[in-house]
Amino acid sequence: MTLTASPPRIPKPAVKPETKATTRRREKRAGAVLMAPFFALFIIVFLVPLGTSLWLSLFSQDEPGLGFGPEHTVFIGLRSYAAVLTDPTFLNGLLVVLLYCAIYIPLMVVGALALALLLDSGMAKLTRWAQLSLFLPHAVPGIIAAIIWLYLYTPGLSPIIDLFAQADITINFLGLNAVLPSIVNIALWSNLGYNMVIFYAALKAIPTEVVEASVVDGAGPVRTAVWVKTPMIRASIVTVVMFTLVWSLQLFTEPVLLNQATPAINSRYSPNMYIFDAAFTRNNYSMSAAAAVILLVFTIALSYFVTRWTNRQEAS
């Protein structure tokens, strides 16, 4: 009988446990890799255009010799900003946009929230079809929506105006006093269903126990909707208000199309139209860039004010 010797055991090297510093470095590297696409797009889409606008606003193209000399770039400093801020048409455009926000944002938020609460209550029939029909106008491009409503606002073409005329009611949707509500109506038709879906999704995340407890305590459907459900989706409401505010300050598509049919809207009706007119009609890129920077600062300041106000309301 022969005995075979077993191979010698090779001790395994001891594995050093990861330190907290090593784990933290690995997490930072993973976070940097995941955030790299966002920062790349942020630089390309936001910082580069912003830097270009700032540069254009501080320089201008000068052609000496009554326009026959060679064109060269000259530094003009803040003269473009002073010209924009003292231009009555630009200031009037800011007032128009603020009035548009004052009308449009409350109607949008209250209307979308009311529709979402109605669908969530179960009182509406065929909920999915109702959501689809309300969301469908948002799928229509903004320029197409403006063309549709321009047809409905034009006398001689609009069946709505003809219907009112049969009842001896004369309405000029493109008149001086009605053109802004007409623009608000187009925006509501396009975006009401989209924001309603956001509110409806937030309402579906509310625990059913909370709603059942309010019913047990004797709260009716209206009181439950106003005092129980609405405060619990405050974050969604603030988000919708912020996005709607930023979008409203960029008012452009609707008035650009409507100004072809009414003298109540000129080429500088809103700040964005002023920027477009300065760049592509007057060829004053310095003034256009300055107006764009001013509008950006105005939007950031207004958004900051709304955020601070909502935070104070929530804290109180």
PDB file of C-alpha atoms in Angstrom:
ATOM      1  CA  MET A   1       0.000   0.000   0.000  1.00  0.00           C
ATOM      2  CA  THR A   2       1.461   3.319  -1.102  1.00  0.00           C
ATOM      3  CA  LEU A   3       0.778   6.663   0.534  1.00  0.00           C
ATOM      4  CA  THR A   4       0.632   9.853  -1.500  1.00  0.00           C
ATOM      5  CA  ALA A   5       1.500  13.121   0.120  1.00  0.00           C
ATOM      6  CA  SER A   6      -1.124  15.876  -0.159  1.00  0.00           C
ATOM      7  CA  PRO A   7       0.036  19.096  -1.868  1.00  0.00           C
ATOM      8  CA  PRO A   8       1.059  21.823   0.467  1.00  0.00           C
ATOM      9  CA  ARG A   9      -1.570  24.465   1.173  1.00  0.00           C
ATOM     10  CA  ILE A  10      -0.728  27.920  -0.071  1.00  0.00           C
ATOM     11  CA  PRO A  11      -2.076  30.540   2.298  1.00  0.00           C
ATOM     12  CA  LYS A  12      -4.425  33.060   0.655  1.00  0.00           C
ATOM     13  CA  PRO A  13      -3.341  36.657   0.839  1.00  0.00           C
ATOM     14  CA  ALA A  14      -5.261  38.638   3.359  1.00  0.00           C
ATOM     15  CA  VAL A  15      -7.815  41.003   1.757  1.00  0.00           C
ATOM     16  CA  LYS A  16      -7.662  44.410   3.262  1.00  0.00           C
ATOM     17  CA  PRO A  17     -11.085  45.786   4.069  1.00  0.00           C
ATOM     18  CA  GLU A  18     -12.064  48.919   2.144  1.00  0.00           C
ATOM     19  CA  THR A  19     -11.607  52.076   4.093  1.00  0.00           C
ATOM     20  CA  LYS A  20     -14.222  54.805   4.197  1.00  0.00           C
ATOM     21  CA  ALA A  21     -11.980  57.058   2.141  1.00  0.00           C
ATOM     22  CA  THR A  22     -11.698  54.452  -0.630  1.00  0.00           C
ATOM     23  CA  THR A  23     -15.458  53.896  -0.679  1.00  0.00           C
ATOM     24  CA  ARG A  24     -16.069  57.624  -0.810  1.00  0.00           C
ATOM     25  CA  ARG A  25     -13.667  58.031  -3.745  1.00  0.00           C
ATOM     26  CA  ARG A  26     -15.396  55.227  -5.641  1.00  0.00           C
ATOM     27  CA  GLU A  27     -18.797  56.827  -5.035  1.00  0.00           C
ATOM     28  CA  LYS A  28     -17.510  60.200  -6.220  1.00  0.00           C
ATOM     29  CA  ARG A  29     -16.077  58.675  -9.392  1.00  0.00           C
ATOM     30  CA  ALA A  30     -19.363  56.862 -10.092  1.00  0.00           C
ATOM     31  CA  GLY A  31     -21.326  60.062  -9.481  1.00  0.00           C
ATOM     32  CA  ALA A  32     -19.011  62.023 -11.776  1.00  0.00           C
ATOM     33  CA  VAL A  33     -19.467  59.482 -14.579  1.00  0.00           C
ATOM     34  CA  LEU A  34     -23.249  59.556 -14.216  1.00  0.00           C
ATOM     35  CA  MET A  35     -23.403  63.359 -14.077  1.00  0.00           C
ATOM     36  CA  ALA A  36     -20.966  63.950 -16.947  1.00  0.00           C
ATOM     37  CA  PRO A  37     -23.647  63.875 -19.710  1.00  0.00           C
ATOM     38  CA  PHE A  38     -25.781  66.390 -17.790  1.00  0.00           C
ATOM     39  CA  PHE A  39     -22.902  68.828 -17.281  1.00  0.00           C
ATOM     40  CA  ALA A  40     -21.826  68.438 -20.915  1.00  0.00           C
ATOM     41  CA  LEU A  41     -25.325  69.350 -22.128  1.00  0.00           C
ATOM     42  CA  PHE A  42     -25.569  72.134 -19.518  1.00  0.00           C
ATOM     43  CA  ILE A  43     -22.359  73.694 -20.804  1.00  0.00           C
ATOM     44  CA  ILE A  44     -23.260  73.317 -24.484  1.00  0.00           C
ATOM     45  CA  VAL A  45     -26.940  74.293 -24.264  1.00  0.00           C
ATOM     46  CA  PHE A  46     -26.853  76.956 -21.507  1.00  0.00           C
ATOM     47  CA  LEU A  47     -23.399  78.292 -20.595  1.00  0.00           C
ATOM     48  CA  VAL A  48     -22.027  78.634 -24.128  1.00  0.00           C
ATOM     49  CA  PRO A  49     -25.105  80.528 -25.455  1.00  0.00           C
ATOM     50  CA  LEU A  50     -25.137  82.659 -22.302  1.00  0.00           C
ATOM     51  CA  GLY A  51     -21.460  83.545 -22.713  1.00  0.00           C
ATOM     52  CA  THR A  52     -22.038  84.344 -26.381  1.00  0.00           C
ATOM     53  CA  SER A  53     -24.963  86.617 -25.505  1.00  0.00           C
ATOM     54  CA  LEU A  54     -22.915  88.430 -22.877  1.00  0.00           C
ATOM     55  CA  TRP A  55     -20.094  88.968 -25.369  1.00  0.00           C
ATOM     56  CA  LEU A  56     -22.432  90.193 -28.099  1.00  0.00           C
ATOM     57  CA  SER A  57     -24.134  92.602 -25.695  1.00  0.00           C
ATOM     58  CA  LEU A  58     -20.830  94.319 -24.880  1.00  0.00           C
ATOM     59  CA  PHE A  59     -19.574  94.734 -28.457  1.00  0.00           C
ATOM     60  CA  SER A  60     -20.961  96.148 -31.662  1.00  0.00           C
ATOM     61  CA  GLN A  61     -20.038  96.143 -35.327  1.00  0.00           C
ATOM     62  CA  ASP A  62     -18.942  99.532 -36.598  1.00  0.00           C
ATOM     63  CA  GLU A  63     -18.625 100.478 -40.280  1.00  0.00           C
ATOM     64  CA  PRO A  64     -16.762 103.771 -40.668  1.00  0.00           C
ATOM     65  CA  GLY A  65     -16.946 105.934 -43.760  1.00  0.00           C
ATOM     66  CA  LEU A  66     -20.746 106.072 -44.039  1.00  0.00           C
ATOM     67  CA  GLY A  67     -20.911 102.290 -44.149  1.00  0.00           C
ATOM     68  CA  PHE A  68     -18.359 101.849 -46.955  1.00  0.00           C
ATOM     69  CA  GLY A  69     -15.344 101.223 -44.718  1.00  0.00           C
ATOM     70  CA  PRO A  70     -14.196  97.865 -43.365  1.00  0.00           C
ATOM     71  CA  GLU A  71     -16.359  96.496 -40.567  1.00  0.00           C
ATOM     72  CA  HIS A  72     -14.668  96.126 -37.190  1.00  0.00           C
ATOM     73  CA  THR A  73     -15.782  95.261 -33.666  1.00  0.00           C
ATOM     74  CA  VAL A  74     -15.844  97.987 -31.022  1.00  0.00           C
ATOM     75  CA  PHE A  75     -16.421  97.741 -27.282  1.00  0.00           C
ATOM     76  CA  ILE A  76     -19.561  99.624 -26.232  1.00  0.00           C
ATOM     77  CA  GLY A  77     -19.843  98.492 -22.612  1.00  0.00           C
ATOM     78  CA  LEU A  78     -23.319  98.700 -21.100  1.00  0.00           C
ATOM     79  CA  ARG A  79     -24.798 101.049 -23.693  1.00  0.00           C
ATOM     80  CA  SER A  80     -26.999  98.287 -25.159  1.00  0.00           C
ATOM     81  CA  TYR A  81     -28.411  97.497 -21.714  1.00  0.00           C
ATOM     82  CA  ALA A  82     -29.178 101.187 -21.119  1.00  0.00           C
ATOM     83  CA  ALA A  83     -30.874 101.435 -24.512  1.00  0.00           C
ATOM     84  CA  VAL A  84     -33.034  98.378 -23.828  1.00  0.00           C
ATOM     85  CA  LEU A  85     -34.026  99.425 -20.317  1.00  0.00           C
ATOM     86  CA  THR A  86     -35.024 102.906 -21.526  1.00  0.00           C
ATOM     87  CA  ASP A  87     -36.953 101.614 -24.543  1.00  0.00           C
ATOM     88  CA  PRO A  88     -40.699 101.979 -23.843  1.00  0.00           C
ATOM     89  CA  THR A  89     -41.559  99.107 -26.196  1.00  0.00           C
ATOM     90  CA  PHE A  90     -39.420  96.653 -24.201  1.00  0.00           C
ATOM     91  CA  LEU A  91     -40.824  97.841 -20.868  1.00  0.00           C
ATOM     92  CA  ASN A  92     -44.339  97.584 -22.268  1.00  0.00           C
ATOM     93  CA  GLY A  93     -43.551  94.021 -23.375  1.00  0.00           C
ATOM     94  CA  LEU A  94     -42.511  93.155 -19.814  1.00  0.00           C
ATOM     95  CA  LEU A  95     -45.800  94.564 -18.509  1.00  0.00           C
ATOM     96  CA  VAL A  96     -47.737  92.532 -21.071  1.00  0.00           C
ATOM     97  CA  VAL A  97     -45.963  89.340 -19.997  1.00  0.00           C
ATOM     98  CA  LEU A  98     -46.580  90.066 -16.303  1.00  0.00           C
ATOM     99  CA  LEU A  99     -50.273  90.649 -17.002  1.00  0.00           C
ATOM    100  CA  TYR A 100     -50.333  87.440 -19.048  1.00  0.00           C
ATOM    101  CA  CYS A 101     -48.801  85.528 -16.099  1.00  0.00           C
ATOM    102  CA  ALA A 102     -51.294  87.091 -13.671  1.00  0.00           C
ATOM    103  CA  ILE A 103     -54.194  85.821 -15.785  1.00  0.00           C
ATOM    104  CA  TYR A 104     -52.834  82.570 -17.145  1.00  0.00           C
ATOM    105  CA  ILE A 105     -51.057  80.957 -14.168  1.00  0.00           C
ATOM    106  CA  PRO A 106     -53.990  81.047 -11.680  1.00  0.00           C
ATOM    107  CA  LEU A 107     -56.421  79.795 -14.321  1.00  0.00           C
ATOM    108  CA  MET A 108     -54.018  77.032 -15.328  1.00  0.00           C
ATOM    109  CA  VAL A 109     -53.238  75.808 -11.816  1.00  0.00           C
ATOM    110  CA  VAL A 110     -56.808  76.015 -10.493  1.00  0.00           C
ATOM    111  CA  GLY A 111     -58.320  74.480 -13.632  1.00  0.00           C
ATOM    112  CA  ALA A 112     -55.830  71.602 -13.857  1.00  0.00           C
ATOM    113  CA  LEU A 113     -56.126  70.899 -10.129  1.00  0.00           C
ATOM    114  CA  ALA A 114     -59.935  70.937 -10.255  1.00  0.00           C
ATOM    115  CA  LEU A 115     -59.970  68.474 -13.161  1.00  0.00           C
ATOM    116  CA  ALA A 116     -57.468  66.200 -11.413  1.00  0.00           C
ATOM    117  CA  LEU A 117     -59.491  66.202  -8.189  1.00  0.00           C
ATOM    118  CA  LEU A 118     -62.652  65.461 -10.160  1.00  0.00           C
ATOM    119  CA  LEU A 119     -61.046  62.473 -11.884  1.00  0.00           C
ATOM    120  CA  ASP A 120     -59.520  61.246  -8.639  1.00  0.00           C
ATOM    121  CA  SER A 121     -62.850  61.428  -6.804  1.00  0.00           C
ATOM    122  CA  GLY A 122     -64.342  58.796  -9.079  1.00  0.00           C
ATOM    123  CA  MET A 123     -67.301  61.018  -9.965  1.00  0.00           C
ATOM    124  CA  ALA A 124     -66.210  61.250 -13.604  1.00  0.00           C
ATOM    125  CA  LYS A 125     -67.118  58.398 -15.891  1.00  0.00           C
ATOM    126  CA  LEU A 126     -64.619  56.765 -18.258  1.00  0.00           C
ATOM    127  CA  THR A 127     -61.616  58.219 -16.418  1.00  0.00           C
ATOM    128  CA  ARG A 128     -58.991  56.969 -18.875  1.00  0.00           C
ATOM    129  CA  TRP A 129     -60.854  58.367 -21.870  1.00  0.00           C
ATOM    130  CA  ALA A 130     -61.294  61.662 -20.049  1.00  0.00           C
ATOM    131  CA  GLN A 131     -57.553  61.844 -19.356  1.00  0.00           C
ATOM    132  CA  LEU A 132     -56.752  61.093 -22.999  1.00  0.00           C
ATOM    133  CA  SER A 133     -59.190  63.669 -24.355  1.00  0.00           C
ATOM    134  CA  LEU A 134     -57.882  66.357 -21.990  1.00  0.00           C
ATOM    135  CA  PHE A 135     -54.233  65.542 -22.679  1.00  0.00           C
ATOM    136  CA  LEU A 136     -54.648  65.291 -26.467  1.00  0.00           C
ATOM    137  CA  PRO A 137     -54.455  69.086 -27.164  1.00  0.00           C
ATOM    138  CA  HIS A 138     -50.985  69.119 -25.584  1.00  0.00           C
ATOM    139  CA  ALA A 139     -49.815  66.729 -28.311  1.00  0.00           C
ATOM    140  CA  VAL A 140     -50.672  69.366 -30.915  1.00  0.00           C
ATOM    141  CA  PRO A 141     -47.622  71.585 -31.667  1.00  0.00           C
ATOM    142  CA  GLY A 142     -47.952  75.129 -30.398  1.00  0.00           C
ATOM    143  CA  ILE A 143     -47.794  76.690 -33.855  1.00  0.00           C
ATOM    144  CA  ILE A 144     -50.591  74.403 -35.110  1.00  0.00           C
ATOM    145  CA  ALA A 145     -52.718  75.234 -32.064  1.00  0.00           C
ATOM    146  CA  ALA A 146     -52.227  78.952 -32.715  1.00  0.00           C
ATOM    147  CA  ILE A 147     -53.264  78.518 -36.364  1.00  0.00           C
ATOM    148  CA  ILE A 148     -56.400  76.595 -35.338  1.00  0.00           C
ATOM    149  CA  TRP A 149     -57.449  79.305 -32.914  1.00  0.00           C
ATOM    150  CA  LEU A 150     -56.541  82.056 -35.390  1.00  0.00           C
ATOM    151  CA  TYR A 151     -59.113  80.517 -37.707  1.00  0.00           C
ATOM    152  CA  LEU A 152     -61.672  80.479 -34.870  1.00  0.00           C
ATOM    153  CA  TYR A 153     -60.875  84.113 -33.984  1.00  0.00           C
ATOM    154  CA  THR A 154     -61.076  85.525 -37.539  1.00  0.00           C
ATOM    155  CA  PRO A 155     -64.378  87.227 -38.458  1.00  0.00           C
ATOM    156  CA  GLY A 156     -65.970  85.798 -41.572  1.00  0.00           C
ATOM    157  CA  LEU A 157     -64.300  82.427 -41.051  1.00  0.00           C
ATOM    158  CA  SER A 158     -65.066  81.543 -37.461  1.00  0.00           C
ATOM    159  CA  PRO A 159     -68.223  79.505 -36.794  1.00  0.00           C
ATOM    160  CA  ILE A 160     -68.053  80.686 -33.175  1.00  0.00           C
ATOM    161  CA  ILE A 161     -68.339  84.343 -34.182  1.00  0.00           C
ATOM    162  CA  ASP A 162     -71.184  83.485 -36.562  1.00  0.00           C
ATOM    163  CA  LEU A 163     -72.968  81.662 -33.734  1.00  0.00           C
ATOM    164  CA  PHE A 164     -72.687  84.694 -31.465  1.00  0.00           C
ATOM    165  CA  ALA A 165     -73.835  86.941 -34.291  1.00  0.00           C
ATOM    166  CA  GLN A 166     -77.057  84.956 -34.581  1.00  0.00           C
ATOM    167  CA  ALA A 167     -77.728  85.866 -30.949  1.00  0.00           C
ATOM    168  CA  ASP A 168     -76.937  89.570 -31.661  1.00  0.00           C
ATOM    169  CA  ILE A 169     -73.659  89.329 -29.733  1.00  0.00           C
ATOM    170  CA  THR A 170     -70.608  90.951 -31.297  1.00  0.00           C
ATOM    171  CA  ILE A 171     -67.226  89.740 -30.077  1.00  0.00           C
ATOM    172  CA  ASN A 172     -63.879  90.770 -31.506  1.00  0.00           C
ATOM    173  CA  PHE A 173     -61.427  88.204 -30.169  1.00  0.00           C
ATOM    174  CA  LEU A 174     -58.542  90.060 -31.808  1.00  0.00           C
ATOM    175  CA  GLY A 175     -59.474  93.497 -30.492  1.00  0.00           C
ATOM    176  CA  LEU A 176     -57.235  95.606 -28.305  1.00  0.00           C
ATOM    177  CA  ASN A 177     -58.962  94.605 -25.044  1.00  0.00           C
ATOM    178  CA  ALA A 178     -59.578  90.943 -25.927  1.00  0.00           C
ATOM    179  CA  VAL A 179     -56.375  89.859 -27.641  1.00  0.00           C
ATOM    180  CA  LEU A 180     -54.530  88.999 -24.413  1.00  0.00           C
ATOM    181  CA  PRO A 181     -57.382  86.805 -23.064  1.00  0.00           C
ATOM    182  CA  SER A 182     -57.473  85.175 -26.498  1.00  0.00           C
ATOM    183  CA  ILE A 183     -53.780  84.293 -26.165  1.00  0.00           C
ATOM    184  CA  VAL A 184     -54.423  82.974 -22.655  1.00  0.00           C
ATOM    185  CA  ASN A 185     -57.207  80.786 -24.035  1.00  0.00           C
ATOM    186  CA  ILE A 186     -54.834  79.210 -26.582  1.00  0.00           C
ATOM    187  CA  ALA A 187     -52.293  78.444 -23.860  1.00  0.00           C
ATOM    188  CA  LEU A 188     -54.958  76.968 -21.586  1.00  0.00           C
ATOM    189  CA  TRP A 189     -56.294  74.754 -24.361  1.00  0.00           C
ATOM    190  CA  SER A 190     -52.800  73.448 -25.081  1.00  0.00           C
ATOM    191  CA  ASN A 191     -51.440  72.892 -21.562  1.00  0.00           C
ATOM    192  CA  LEU A 192     -54.369  72.322 -19.202  1.00  0.00           C
ATOM    193  CA  GLY A 193     -54.484  68.564 -19.779  1.00  0.00           C
ATOM    194  CA  TYR A 194     -50.724  68.161 -19.356  1.00  0.00           C
ATOM    195  CA  ASN A 195     -50.693  69.763 -15.915  1.00  0.00           C
ATOM    196  CA  MET A 196     -53.856  67.877 -15.001  1.00  0.00           C
ATOM    197  CA  VAL A 197     -51.987  64.601 -15.587  1.00  0.00           C
ATOM    198  CA  ILE A 198     -49.195  65.762 -13.254  1.00  0.00           C
ATOM    199  CA  PHE A 199     -51.678  66.570 -10.481  1.00  0.00           C
ATOM    200  CA  TYR A 200     -53.610  63.345 -11.050  1.00  0.00           C
ATOM    201  CA  ALA A 201     -50.432  61.256 -10.717  1.00  0.00           C
ATOM    202  CA  ALA A 202     -49.577  63.063  -7.467  1.00  0.00           C
ATOM    203  CA  LEU A 203     -53.092  62.452  -6.111  1.00  0.00           C
ATOM    204  CA  LYS A 204     -52.787  58.730  -6.845  1.00  0.00           C
ATOM    205  CA  ALA A 205     -49.714  58.609  -4.587  1.00  0.00           C
ATOM    206  CA  ILE A 206     -51.702  59.767  -1.532  1.00  0.00           C
ATOM    207  CA  PRO A 207     -52.230  56.861   0.887  1.00  0.00           C
ATOM    208  CA  THR A 208     -55.825  55.683   0.891  1.00  0.00           C
ATOM    209  CA  GLU A 209     -55.744  55.500   4.702  1.00  0.00           C
ATOM    210  CA  VAL A 210     -55.521  59.292   4.888  1.00  0.00           C
ATOM    211  CA  VAL A 211     -58.573  59.789   2.682  1.00  0.00           C
ATOM    212  CA  GLU A 212     -60.521  57.116   4.547  1.00  0.00           C
ATOM    213  CA  ALA A 213     -59.661  58.756   7.871  1.00  0.00           C
ATOM    214  CA  SER A 214     -60.996  62.110   6.669  1.00  0.00           C
ATOM    215  CA  VAL A 215     -64.239  60.435   5.549  1.00  0.00           C
ATOM    216  CA  VAL A 216     -64.583  58.755   8.937  1.00  0.00           C
ATOM    217  CA  ASP A 217     -64.095  62.135  10.617  1.00  0.00           C
ATOM    218  CA  GLY A 218     -67.086  63.433   8.669  1.00  0.00           C
ATOM    219  CA  ALA A 219     -65.397  65.365   5.844  1.00  0.00           C
ATOM    220  CA  GLY A 220     -67.381  65.522   2.621  1.00  0.00           C
ATOM    221  CA  PRO A 221     -65.941  65.187  -0.888  1.00  0.00           C
ATOM    222  CA  VAL A 222     -65.280  68.914  -1.311  1.00  0.00           C
ATOM    223  CA  ARG A 223     -63.661  69.340   2.101  1.00  0.00           C
ATOM    224  CA  THR A 224     -61.535  66.226   1.560  1.00  0.00           C
ATOM    225  CA  ALA A 225     -60.363  67.527  -1.804  1.00  0.00           C
ATOM    226  CA  VAL A 226     -59.553  71.056  -0.573  1.00  0.00           C
ATOM    227  CA  TRP A 227     -58.215  70.445   2.938  1.00  0.00           C
ATOM    228  CA  VAL A 228     -56.752  66.936   2.706  1.00  0.00           C
ATOM    229  CA  LYS A 229     -55.676  66.101  -0.830  1.00  0.00           C
ATOM    230  CA  THR A 230     -54.550  69.518  -2.056  1.00  0.00           C
ATOM    231  CA  PRO A 231     -52.064  70.230   0.784  1.00  0.00           C
ATOM    232  CA  MET A 232     -50.524  66.787   0.303  1.00  0.00           C
ATOM    233  CA  ILE A 233     -49.548  67.558  -3.295  1.00  0.00           C
ATOM    234  CA  ARG A 234     -48.094  71.000  -2.541  1.00  0.00           C
ATOM    235  CA  ALA A 235     -44.738  70.007  -4.082  1.00  0.00           C
ATOM    236  CA  SER A 236     -46.389  69.171  -7.405  1.00  0.00           C
ATOM    237  CA  ILE A 237     -48.344  72.440  -7.348  1.00  0.00           C
ATOM    238  CA  VAL A 238     -45.166  74.470  -6.760  1.00  0.00           C
ATOM    239  CA  THR A 239     -43.401  72.602  -9.567  1.00  0.00           C
ATOM    240  CA  VAL A 240     -46.228  73.309 -12.006  1.00  0.00           C
ATOM    241  CA  VAL A 241     -46.302  76.977 -10.988  1.00  0.00           C
ATOM    242  CA  MET A 242     -42.544  77.324 -11.544  1.00  0.00           C
ATOM    243  CA  PHE A 243     -42.536  75.611 -14.937  1.00  0.00           C
ATOM    244  CA  THR A 244     -45.604  77.553 -16.063  1.00  0.00           C
ATOM    245  CA  LEU A 245     -44.023  80.833 -14.937  1.00  0.00           C
ATOM    246  CA  VAL A 246     -40.804  80.210 -16.861  1.00  0.00           C
ATOM    247  CA  TRP A 247     -42.743  79.134 -19.947  1.00  0.00           C
ATOM    248  CA  SER A 248     -45.054  82.163 -19.739  1.00  0.00           C
ATOM    249  CA  LEU A 249     -42.183  84.639 -19.656  1.00  0.00           C
ATOM    250  CA  GLN A 250     -41.054  83.235 -23.019  1.00  0.00           C
ATOM    251  CA  LEU A 251     -44.326  84.166 -24.743  1.00  0.00           C
ATOM    252  CA  PHE A 252     -43.650  84.155 -28.481  1.00  0.00           C
ATOM    253  CA  THR A 253     -45.464  81.661 -30.740  1.00  0.00           C
ATOM    254  CA  GLU A 254     -49.068  82.761 -30.210  1.00  0.00           C
ATOM    255  CA  PRO A 255     -48.575  86.547 -30.584  1.00  0.00           C
ATOM    256  CA  VAL A 256     -46.238  86.087 -33.577  1.00  0.00           C
ATOM    257  CA  LEU A 257     -48.974  84.277 -35.486  1.00  0.00           C
ATOM    258  CA  LEU A 258     -51.828  86.485 -34.292  1.00  0.00           C
ATOM    259  CA  ASN A 259     -50.068  89.739 -35.201  1.00  0.00           C
ATOM    260  CA  GLN A 260     -50.652  88.898 -38.871  1.00  0.00           C
ATOM    261  CA  ALA A 261     -54.395  89.333 -38.283  1.00  0.00           C
ATOM    262  CA  THR A 262     -54.666  92.166 -35.772  1.00  0.00           C
ATOM    263  CA  PRO A 263     -53.007  95.563 -35.268  1.00  0.00           C
ATOM    264  CA  ALA A 264     -53.303  95.087 -31.501  1.00  0.00           C
ATOM    265  CA  ILE A 265     -50.106  92.989 -31.583  1.00  0.00           C
ATOM    266  CA  ASN A 266     -46.995  94.663 -32.952  1.00  0.00           C
ATOM    267  CA  SER A 267     -43.585  93.181 -33.688  1.00  0.00           C
ATOM    268  CA  ARG A 268     -42.368  93.951 -30.136  1.00  0.00           C
ATOM    269  CA  TYR A 269     -45.434  92.802 -28.233  1.00  0.00           C
ATOM    270  CA  SER A 270     -43.480  90.536 -25.827  1.00  0.00           C
ATOM    271  CA  PRO A 271     -39.808  90.514 -24.751  1.00  0.00           C
ATOM    272  CA  ASN A 272     -39.052  87.497 -26.946  1.00  0.00           C
ATOM    273  CA  MET A 273     -40.623  89.243 -29.931  1.00  0.00           C
ATOM    274  CA  TYR A 274     -38.527  92.318 -29.102  1.00  0.00           C
ATOM    275  CA  ILE A 275     -35.386  90.163 -29.110  1.00  0.00           C
ATOM    276  CA  PHE A 276     -36.344  88.586 -32.441  1.00  0.00           C
ATOM    277  CA  ASP A 277     -37.143  91.960 -33.996  1.00  0.00           C
ATOM    278  CA  ALA A 278     -33.869  93.522 -32.824  1.00  0.00           C
ATOM    279  CA  ALA A 279     -31.780  90.665 -34.219  1.00  0.00           C
ATOM    280  CA  PHE A 280     -33.481  89.797 -37.511  1.00  0.00           C
ATOM    281  CA  THR A 281     -35.322  92.988 -38.482  1.00  0.00           C
ATOM    282  CA  ARG A 282     -33.059  95.758 -37.216  1.00  0.00           C
ATOM    283  CA  ASN A 283     -29.833  93.672 -37.371  1.00  0.00           C
ATOM    284  CA  ASN A 284     -28.855  95.015 -33.952  1.00  0.00           C
ATOM    285  CA  TYR A 285     -27.365  91.899 -32.380  1.00  0.00           C
ATOM    286  CA  SER A 286     -25.900  93.808 -29.465  1.00  0.00           C
ATOM    287  CA  MET A 287     -29.298  95.141 -28.388  1.00  0.00           C
ATOM    288  CA  SER A 288     -30.917  91.732 -28.994  1.00  0.00           C
ATOM    289  CA  ALA A 289     -28.330  89.995 -26.805  1.00  0.00           C
ATOM    290  CA  ALA A 290     -28.705  92.633 -24.081  1.00  0.00           C
ATOM    291  CA  ALA A 291     -32.482  92.181 -24.065  1.00  0.00           C
ATOM    292  CA  ALA A 292     -32.033  88.395 -23.839  1.00  0.00           C
ATOM    293  CA  VAL A 293     -29.710  88.731 -20.834  1.00  0.00           C
ATOM    294  CA  ILE A 294     -32.131  91.141 -19.121  1.00  0.00           C
ATOM    295  CA  LEU A 295     -35.010  88.725 -19.693  1.00  0.00           C
ATOM    296  CA  LEU A 296     -32.916  85.884 -18.238  1.00  0.00           C
ATOM    297  CA  VAL A 297     -32.092  87.903 -15.116  1.00  0.00           C
ATOM    298  CA  PHE A 298     -35.744  88.932 -14.774  1.00  0.00           C
ATOM    299  CA  THR A 299     -36.864  85.283 -15.066  1.00  0.00           C
ATOM    300  CA  ILE A 300     -34.340  84.090 -12.474  1.00  0.00           C
ATOM    301  CA  ALA A 301     -35.300  86.874 -10.051  1.00  0.00           C
ATOM    302  CA  LEU A 302     -39.024  86.204 -10.418  1.00  0.00           C
ATOM    303  CA  SER A 303     -38.523  82.449 -10.031  1.00  0.00           C
ATOM    304  CA  TYR A 304     -36.438  83.030  -6.897  1.00  0.00           C
ATOM    305  CA  PHE A 305     -39.149  85.277  -5.439  1.00  0.00           C
ATOM    306  CA  VAL A 306     -41.853  82.678  -6.085  1.00  0.00           C
ATOM    307  CA  THR A 307     -39.704  79.914  -4.563  1.00  0.00           C
ATOM    308  CA  ARG A 308     -38.978  81.938  -1.425  1.00  0.00           C
ATOM    309  CA  TRP A 309     -42.647  82.864  -1.044  1.00  0.00           C
ATOM    310  CA  THR A 310     -43.813  79.249  -1.371  1.00  0.00           C
ATOM    311  CA  ASN A 311     -41.168  78.083   1.104  1.00  0.00           C
ATOM    312  CA  ARG A 312     -42.324  80.667   3.631  1.00  0.00           C
ATOM    313  CA  GLN A 313     -45.933  79.622   3.156  1.00  0.00           C
ATOM    314  CA  GLU A 314     -45.023  75.971   3.667  1.00  0.00           C
ATOM    315  CA  ALA A 315     -42.960  76.743   6.767  1.00  0.00           C
ATOM    316  CA  SER A 316     -45.786  78.788   8.316  1.00  0.00           C
TER     317      SER A 316
END
